[in-house]
PDB file of C-alpha atoms in Angstrom:
ATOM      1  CA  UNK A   1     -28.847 -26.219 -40.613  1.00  0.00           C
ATOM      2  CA  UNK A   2     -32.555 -26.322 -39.948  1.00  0.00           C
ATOM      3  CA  UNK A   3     -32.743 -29.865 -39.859  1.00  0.00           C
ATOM      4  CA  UNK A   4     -30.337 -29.934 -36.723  1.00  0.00           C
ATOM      5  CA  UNK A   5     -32.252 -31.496 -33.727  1.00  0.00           C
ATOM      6  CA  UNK A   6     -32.773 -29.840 -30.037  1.00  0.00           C
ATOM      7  CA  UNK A   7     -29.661 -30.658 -28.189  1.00  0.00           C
ATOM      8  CA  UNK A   8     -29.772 -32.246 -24.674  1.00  0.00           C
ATOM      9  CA  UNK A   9     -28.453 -29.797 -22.164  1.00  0.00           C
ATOM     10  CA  UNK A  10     -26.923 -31.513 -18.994  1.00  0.00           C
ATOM     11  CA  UNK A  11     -25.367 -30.050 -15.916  1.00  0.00           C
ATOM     12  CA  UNK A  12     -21.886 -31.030 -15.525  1.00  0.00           C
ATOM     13  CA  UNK A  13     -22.827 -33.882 -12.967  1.00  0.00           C
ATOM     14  CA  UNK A  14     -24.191 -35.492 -16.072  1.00  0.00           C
ATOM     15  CA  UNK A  15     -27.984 -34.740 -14.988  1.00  0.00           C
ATOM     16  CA  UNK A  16     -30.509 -33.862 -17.688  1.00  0.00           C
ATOM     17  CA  UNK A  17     -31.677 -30.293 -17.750  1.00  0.00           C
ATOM     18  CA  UNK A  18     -33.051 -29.141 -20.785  1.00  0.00           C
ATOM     19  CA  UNK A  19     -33.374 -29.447 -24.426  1.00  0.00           C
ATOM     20  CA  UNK A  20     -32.283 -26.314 -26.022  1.00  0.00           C
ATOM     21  CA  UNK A  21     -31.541 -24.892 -29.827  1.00  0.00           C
ATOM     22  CA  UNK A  22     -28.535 -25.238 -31.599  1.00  0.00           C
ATOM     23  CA  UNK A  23     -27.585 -21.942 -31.829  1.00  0.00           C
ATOM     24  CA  UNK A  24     -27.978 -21.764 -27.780  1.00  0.00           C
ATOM     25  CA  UNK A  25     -25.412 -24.130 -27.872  1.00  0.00           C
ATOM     26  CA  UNK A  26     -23.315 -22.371 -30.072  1.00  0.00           C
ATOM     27  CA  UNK A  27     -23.256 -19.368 -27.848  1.00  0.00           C
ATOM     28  CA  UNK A  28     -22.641 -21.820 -24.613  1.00  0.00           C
ATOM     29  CA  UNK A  29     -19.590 -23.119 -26.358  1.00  0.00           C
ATOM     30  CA  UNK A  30     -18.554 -19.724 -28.104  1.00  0.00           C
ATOM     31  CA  UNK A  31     -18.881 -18.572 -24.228  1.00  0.00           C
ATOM     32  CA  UNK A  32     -16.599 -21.324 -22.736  1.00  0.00           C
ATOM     33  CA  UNK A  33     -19.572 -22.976 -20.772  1.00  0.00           C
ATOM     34  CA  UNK A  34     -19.289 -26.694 -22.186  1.00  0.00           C
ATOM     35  CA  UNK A  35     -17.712 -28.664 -19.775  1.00  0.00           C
ATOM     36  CA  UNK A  36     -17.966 -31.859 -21.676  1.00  0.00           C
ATOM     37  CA  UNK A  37     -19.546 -34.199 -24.508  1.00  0.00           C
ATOM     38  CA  UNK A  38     -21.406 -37.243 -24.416  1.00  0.00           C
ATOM     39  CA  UNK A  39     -23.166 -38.580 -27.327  1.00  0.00           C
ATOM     40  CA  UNK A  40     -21.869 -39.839 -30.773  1.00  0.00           C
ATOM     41  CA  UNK A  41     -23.517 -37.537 -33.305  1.00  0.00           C
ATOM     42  CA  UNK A  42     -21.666 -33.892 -33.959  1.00  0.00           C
ATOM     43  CA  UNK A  43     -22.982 -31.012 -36.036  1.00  0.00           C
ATOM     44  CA  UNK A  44     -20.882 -28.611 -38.188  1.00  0.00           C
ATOM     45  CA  UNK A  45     -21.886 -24.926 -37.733  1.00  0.00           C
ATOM     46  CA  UNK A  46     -20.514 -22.954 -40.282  1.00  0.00           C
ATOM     47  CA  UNK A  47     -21.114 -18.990 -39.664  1.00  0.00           C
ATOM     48  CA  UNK A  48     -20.100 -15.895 -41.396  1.00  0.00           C
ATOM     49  CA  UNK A  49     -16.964 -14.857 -43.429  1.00  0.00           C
ATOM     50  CA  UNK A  50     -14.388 -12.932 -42.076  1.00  0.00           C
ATOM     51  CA  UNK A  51     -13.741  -9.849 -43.888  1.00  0.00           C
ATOM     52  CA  UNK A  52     -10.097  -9.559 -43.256  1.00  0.00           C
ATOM     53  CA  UNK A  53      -9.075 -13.125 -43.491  1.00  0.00           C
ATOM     54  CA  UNK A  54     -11.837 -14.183 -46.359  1.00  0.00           C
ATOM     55  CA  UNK A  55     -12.220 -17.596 -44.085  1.00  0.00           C
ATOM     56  CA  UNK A  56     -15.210 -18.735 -42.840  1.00  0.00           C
ATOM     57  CA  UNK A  57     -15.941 -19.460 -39.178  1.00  0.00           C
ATOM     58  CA  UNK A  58     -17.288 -22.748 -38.005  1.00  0.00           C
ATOM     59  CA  UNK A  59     -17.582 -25.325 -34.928  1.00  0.00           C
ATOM     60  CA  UNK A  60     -18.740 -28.206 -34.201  1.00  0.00           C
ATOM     61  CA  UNK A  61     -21.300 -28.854 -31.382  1.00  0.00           C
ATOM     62  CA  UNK A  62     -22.228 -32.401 -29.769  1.00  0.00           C
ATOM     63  CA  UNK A  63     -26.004 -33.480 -29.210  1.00  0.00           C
ATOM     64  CA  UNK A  64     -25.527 -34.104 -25.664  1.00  0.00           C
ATOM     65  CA  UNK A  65     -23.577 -31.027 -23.775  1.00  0.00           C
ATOM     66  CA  UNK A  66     -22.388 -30.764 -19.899  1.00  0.00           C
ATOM     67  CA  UNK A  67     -22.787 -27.207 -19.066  1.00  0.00           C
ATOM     68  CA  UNK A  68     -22.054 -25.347 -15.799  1.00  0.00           C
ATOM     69  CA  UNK A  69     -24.159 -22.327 -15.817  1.00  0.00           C
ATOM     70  CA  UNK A  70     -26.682 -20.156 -13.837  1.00  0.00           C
ATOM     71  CA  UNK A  71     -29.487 -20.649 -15.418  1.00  0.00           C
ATOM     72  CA  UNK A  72     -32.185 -21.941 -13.376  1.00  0.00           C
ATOM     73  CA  UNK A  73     -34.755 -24.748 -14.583  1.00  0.00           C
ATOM     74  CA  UNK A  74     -36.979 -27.404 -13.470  1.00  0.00           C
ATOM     75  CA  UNK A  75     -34.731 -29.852 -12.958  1.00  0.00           C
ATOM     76  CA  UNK A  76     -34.903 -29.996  -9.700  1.00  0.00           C
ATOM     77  CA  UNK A  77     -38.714 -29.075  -9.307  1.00  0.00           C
ATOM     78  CA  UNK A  78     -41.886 -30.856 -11.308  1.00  0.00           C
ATOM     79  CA  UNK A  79     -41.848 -31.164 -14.963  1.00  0.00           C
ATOM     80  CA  UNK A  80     -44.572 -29.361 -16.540  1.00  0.00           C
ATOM     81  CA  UNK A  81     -47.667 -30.827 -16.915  1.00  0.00           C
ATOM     82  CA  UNK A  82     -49.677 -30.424 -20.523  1.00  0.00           C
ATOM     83  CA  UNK A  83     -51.833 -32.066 -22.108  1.00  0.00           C
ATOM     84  CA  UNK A  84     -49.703 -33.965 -24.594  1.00  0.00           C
ATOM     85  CA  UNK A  85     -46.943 -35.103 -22.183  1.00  0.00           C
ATOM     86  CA  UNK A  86     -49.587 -36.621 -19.855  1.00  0.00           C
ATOM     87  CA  UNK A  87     -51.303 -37.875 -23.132  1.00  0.00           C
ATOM     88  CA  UNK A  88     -47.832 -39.485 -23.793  1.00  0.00           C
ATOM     89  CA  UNK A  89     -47.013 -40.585 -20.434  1.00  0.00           C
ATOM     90  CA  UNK A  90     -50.474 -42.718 -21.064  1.00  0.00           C
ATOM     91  CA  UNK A  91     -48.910 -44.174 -23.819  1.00  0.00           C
ATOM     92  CA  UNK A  92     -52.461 -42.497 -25.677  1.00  0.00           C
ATOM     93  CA  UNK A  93     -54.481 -44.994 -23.536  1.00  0.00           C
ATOM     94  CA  UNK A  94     -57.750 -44.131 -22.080  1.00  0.00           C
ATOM     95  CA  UNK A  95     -56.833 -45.409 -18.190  1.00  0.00           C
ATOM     96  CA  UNK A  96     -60.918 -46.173 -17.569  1.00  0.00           C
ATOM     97  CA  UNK A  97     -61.276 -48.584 -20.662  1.00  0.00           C
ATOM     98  CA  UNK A  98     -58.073 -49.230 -22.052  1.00  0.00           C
ATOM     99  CA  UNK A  99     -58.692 -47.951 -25.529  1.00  0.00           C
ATOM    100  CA  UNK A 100     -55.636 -46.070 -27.069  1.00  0.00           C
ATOM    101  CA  UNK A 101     -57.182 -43.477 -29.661  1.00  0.00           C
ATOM    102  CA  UNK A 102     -55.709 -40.289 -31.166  1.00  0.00           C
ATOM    103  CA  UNK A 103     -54.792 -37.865 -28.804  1.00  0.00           C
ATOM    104  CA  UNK A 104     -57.017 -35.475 -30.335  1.00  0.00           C
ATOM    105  CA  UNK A 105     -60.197 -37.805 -29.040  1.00  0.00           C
ATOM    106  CA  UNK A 106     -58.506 -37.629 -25.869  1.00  0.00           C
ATOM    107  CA  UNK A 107     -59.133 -35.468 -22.454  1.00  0.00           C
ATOM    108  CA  UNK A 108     -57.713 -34.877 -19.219  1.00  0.00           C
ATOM    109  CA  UNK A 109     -59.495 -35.988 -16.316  1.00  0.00           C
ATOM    110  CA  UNK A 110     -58.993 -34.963 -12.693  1.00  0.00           C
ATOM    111  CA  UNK A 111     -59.537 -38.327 -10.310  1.00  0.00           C
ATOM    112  CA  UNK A 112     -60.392 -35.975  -7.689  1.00  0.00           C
ATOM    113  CA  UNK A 113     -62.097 -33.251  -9.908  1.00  0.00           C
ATOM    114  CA  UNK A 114     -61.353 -29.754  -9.968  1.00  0.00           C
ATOM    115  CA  UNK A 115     -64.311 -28.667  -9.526  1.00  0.00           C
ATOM    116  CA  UNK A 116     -64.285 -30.450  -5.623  1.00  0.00           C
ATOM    117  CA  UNK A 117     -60.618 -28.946  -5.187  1.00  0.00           C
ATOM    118  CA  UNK A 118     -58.510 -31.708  -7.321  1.00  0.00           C
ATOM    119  CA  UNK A 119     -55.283 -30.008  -8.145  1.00  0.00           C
ATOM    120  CA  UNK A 120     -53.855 -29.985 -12.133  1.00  0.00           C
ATOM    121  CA  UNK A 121     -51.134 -32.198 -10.794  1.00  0.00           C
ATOM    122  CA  UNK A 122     -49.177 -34.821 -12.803  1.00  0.00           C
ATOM    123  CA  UNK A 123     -50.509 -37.209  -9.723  1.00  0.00           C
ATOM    124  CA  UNK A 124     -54.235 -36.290  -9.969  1.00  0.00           C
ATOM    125  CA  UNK A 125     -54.670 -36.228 -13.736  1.00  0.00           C
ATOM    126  CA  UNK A 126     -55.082 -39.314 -16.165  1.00  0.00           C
ATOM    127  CA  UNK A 127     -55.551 -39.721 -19.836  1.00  0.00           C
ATOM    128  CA  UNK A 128     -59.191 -40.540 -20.492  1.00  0.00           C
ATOM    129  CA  UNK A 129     -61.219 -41.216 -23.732  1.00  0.00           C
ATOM    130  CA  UNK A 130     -64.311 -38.112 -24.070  1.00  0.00           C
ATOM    131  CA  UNK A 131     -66.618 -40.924 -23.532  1.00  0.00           C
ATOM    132  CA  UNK A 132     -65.310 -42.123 -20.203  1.00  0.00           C
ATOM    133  CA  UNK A 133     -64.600 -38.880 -19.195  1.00  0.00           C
ATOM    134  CA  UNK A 134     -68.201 -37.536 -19.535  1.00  0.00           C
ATOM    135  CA  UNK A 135     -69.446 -41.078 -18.114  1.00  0.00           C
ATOM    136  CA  UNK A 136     -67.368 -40.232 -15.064  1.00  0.00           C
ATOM    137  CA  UNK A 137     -68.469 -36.700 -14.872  1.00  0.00           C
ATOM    138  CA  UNK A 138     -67.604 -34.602 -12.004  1.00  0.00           C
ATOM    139  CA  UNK A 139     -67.368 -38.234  -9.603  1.00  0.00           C
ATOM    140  CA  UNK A 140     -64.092 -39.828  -8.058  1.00  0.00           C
ATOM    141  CA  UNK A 141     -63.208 -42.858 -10.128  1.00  0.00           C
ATOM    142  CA  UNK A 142     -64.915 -45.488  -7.015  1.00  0.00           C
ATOM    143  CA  UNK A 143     -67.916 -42.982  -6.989  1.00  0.00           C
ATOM    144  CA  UNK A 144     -68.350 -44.301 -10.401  1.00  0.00           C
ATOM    145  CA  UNK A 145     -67.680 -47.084 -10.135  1.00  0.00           C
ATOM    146  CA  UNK A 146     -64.713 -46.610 -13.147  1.00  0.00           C
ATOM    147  CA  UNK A 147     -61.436 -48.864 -11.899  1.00  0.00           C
ATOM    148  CA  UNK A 148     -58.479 -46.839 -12.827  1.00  0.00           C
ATOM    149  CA  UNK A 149     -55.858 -49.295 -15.397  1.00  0.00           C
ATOM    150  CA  UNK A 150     -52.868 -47.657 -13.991  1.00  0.00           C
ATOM    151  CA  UNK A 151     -51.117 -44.905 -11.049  1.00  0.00           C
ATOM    152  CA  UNK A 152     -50.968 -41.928 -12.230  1.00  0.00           C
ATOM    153  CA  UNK A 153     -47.180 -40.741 -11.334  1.00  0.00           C
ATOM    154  CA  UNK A 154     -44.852 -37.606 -11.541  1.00  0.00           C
ATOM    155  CA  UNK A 155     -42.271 -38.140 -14.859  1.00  0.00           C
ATOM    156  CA  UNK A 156     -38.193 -37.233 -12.922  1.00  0.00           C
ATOM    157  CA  UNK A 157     -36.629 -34.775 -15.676  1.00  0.00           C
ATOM    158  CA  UNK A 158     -35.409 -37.506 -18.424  1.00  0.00           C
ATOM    159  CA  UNK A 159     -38.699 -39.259 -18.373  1.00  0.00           C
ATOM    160  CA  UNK A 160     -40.023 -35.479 -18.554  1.00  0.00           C
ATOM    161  CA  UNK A 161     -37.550 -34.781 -21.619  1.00  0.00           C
ATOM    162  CA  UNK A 162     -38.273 -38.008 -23.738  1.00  0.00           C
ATOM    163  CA  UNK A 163     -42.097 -37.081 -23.277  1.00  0.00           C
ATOM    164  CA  UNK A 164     -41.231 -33.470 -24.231  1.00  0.00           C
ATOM    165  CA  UNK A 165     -39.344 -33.972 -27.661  1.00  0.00           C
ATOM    166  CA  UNK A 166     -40.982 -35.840 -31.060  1.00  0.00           C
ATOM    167  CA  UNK A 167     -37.112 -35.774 -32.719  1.00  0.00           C
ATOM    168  CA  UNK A 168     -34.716 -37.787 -30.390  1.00  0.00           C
ATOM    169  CA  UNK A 169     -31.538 -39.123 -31.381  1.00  0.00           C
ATOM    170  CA  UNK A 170     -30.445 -42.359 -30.459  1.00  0.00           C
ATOM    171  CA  UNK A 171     -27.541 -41.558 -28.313  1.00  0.00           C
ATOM    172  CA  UNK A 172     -29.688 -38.575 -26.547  1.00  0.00           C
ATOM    173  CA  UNK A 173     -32.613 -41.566 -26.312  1.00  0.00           C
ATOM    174  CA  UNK A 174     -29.768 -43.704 -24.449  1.00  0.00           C
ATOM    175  CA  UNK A 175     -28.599 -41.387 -22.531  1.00  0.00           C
ATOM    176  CA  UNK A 176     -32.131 -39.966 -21.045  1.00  0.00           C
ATOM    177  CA  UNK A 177     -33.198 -43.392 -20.625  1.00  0.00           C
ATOM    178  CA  UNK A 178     -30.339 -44.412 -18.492  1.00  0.00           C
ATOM    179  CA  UNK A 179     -31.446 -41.736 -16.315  1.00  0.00           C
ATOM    180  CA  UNK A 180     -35.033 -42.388 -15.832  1.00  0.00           C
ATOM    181  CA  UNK A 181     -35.396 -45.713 -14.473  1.00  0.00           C
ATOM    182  CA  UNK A 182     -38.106 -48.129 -14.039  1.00  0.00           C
ATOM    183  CA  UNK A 183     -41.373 -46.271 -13.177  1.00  0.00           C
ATOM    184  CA  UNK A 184     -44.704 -47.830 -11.809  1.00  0.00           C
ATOM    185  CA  UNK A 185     -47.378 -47.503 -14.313  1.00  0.00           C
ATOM    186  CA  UNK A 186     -47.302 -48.267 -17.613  1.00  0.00           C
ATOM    187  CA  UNK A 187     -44.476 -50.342 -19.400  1.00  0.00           C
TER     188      UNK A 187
END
């Protein structure tokens, strides 16, 4: 059961919230908190043995689950920035030359740098190669002279979620990408 993937957590509007574990989602259905399914691929969950009855529990769960609960996430708020989704966001492209590289030979770079109050905001931050990123040193992008390839922009939650997760499935990938629309930026 290892090799089940995250499953995508929606609120029961259909919004994405979350990716969570499968044996969250266990306890959300065991609970009576799944409102509804979308998504073709099921799991089987087989659990303990009954002593009484000698049978053996089960259920199945769907990769994509409406819940109505009270948790509270960032749905509704920024997605959190890291290195790796803004690397991905970036598409692994240094946005001073263009180069894609590893993301290990990449950095983040503040246009406005921290060090002259730029924030660590999805906005402010770009994907930059170590070379670029020294060359541009602790200057705005038109202080030297470095043209930036694309706008930096805030990911909504499904962009945020497809960043977020190396194992999608393809009716979780549909699904998410229905909801995050055409973005400025890279394509």
């Amino acid at each position: 059961m290892e090799n089940i993937p995250a499953i995508l957590k929606v609120d029961s509007g259909g919004l994405p919230v979350s990716w969570i574990h499968w044996h969250t989602a266990v306890t959300l259905y065991a609970r009576g908190r799944v409102r509804w399914e979308a998504g073709a691929e099921r799991f089987l969950i087989r659990g303990g043995v009954n002593a009484r009855s000698g049978e053996r529990s089960q259920i199945e769960i769907g990769s994509i689950i409406a819940v109505t609960d009270r948790s509270k996430s960032h749905a509704r708020g920024v997605p959190l920035l890291t290195n790796r989704t803004l690397f991905q966001r970036d598409r692994n492209l240094c946005l001073y030359c263009g180069d894609q590289f590893p993301a290990h030979l990449l950095t983040r770079d503040h246009i406005i740098p921290a060090s002259r109050g730029g924030a660590s905001a999805w906005e402010n931050c770009v994907t930059a190669c170590r070379s670029c990123n020294q060359r541009k040193d602790d200057r705005t992008p038109e202080e030297a002279n470095m043209r930036l390839l694309a706008v930096p922009y805030t990911p909504n939650l499904a962009e945020y979620l497809i960043l977020s997760n190396r194992r999608i499935l393809a009716d979780q990938m549909e699904f998410l990408l229905a909801h995050a629309g055409r973005r400025r930026g890279l394509q």
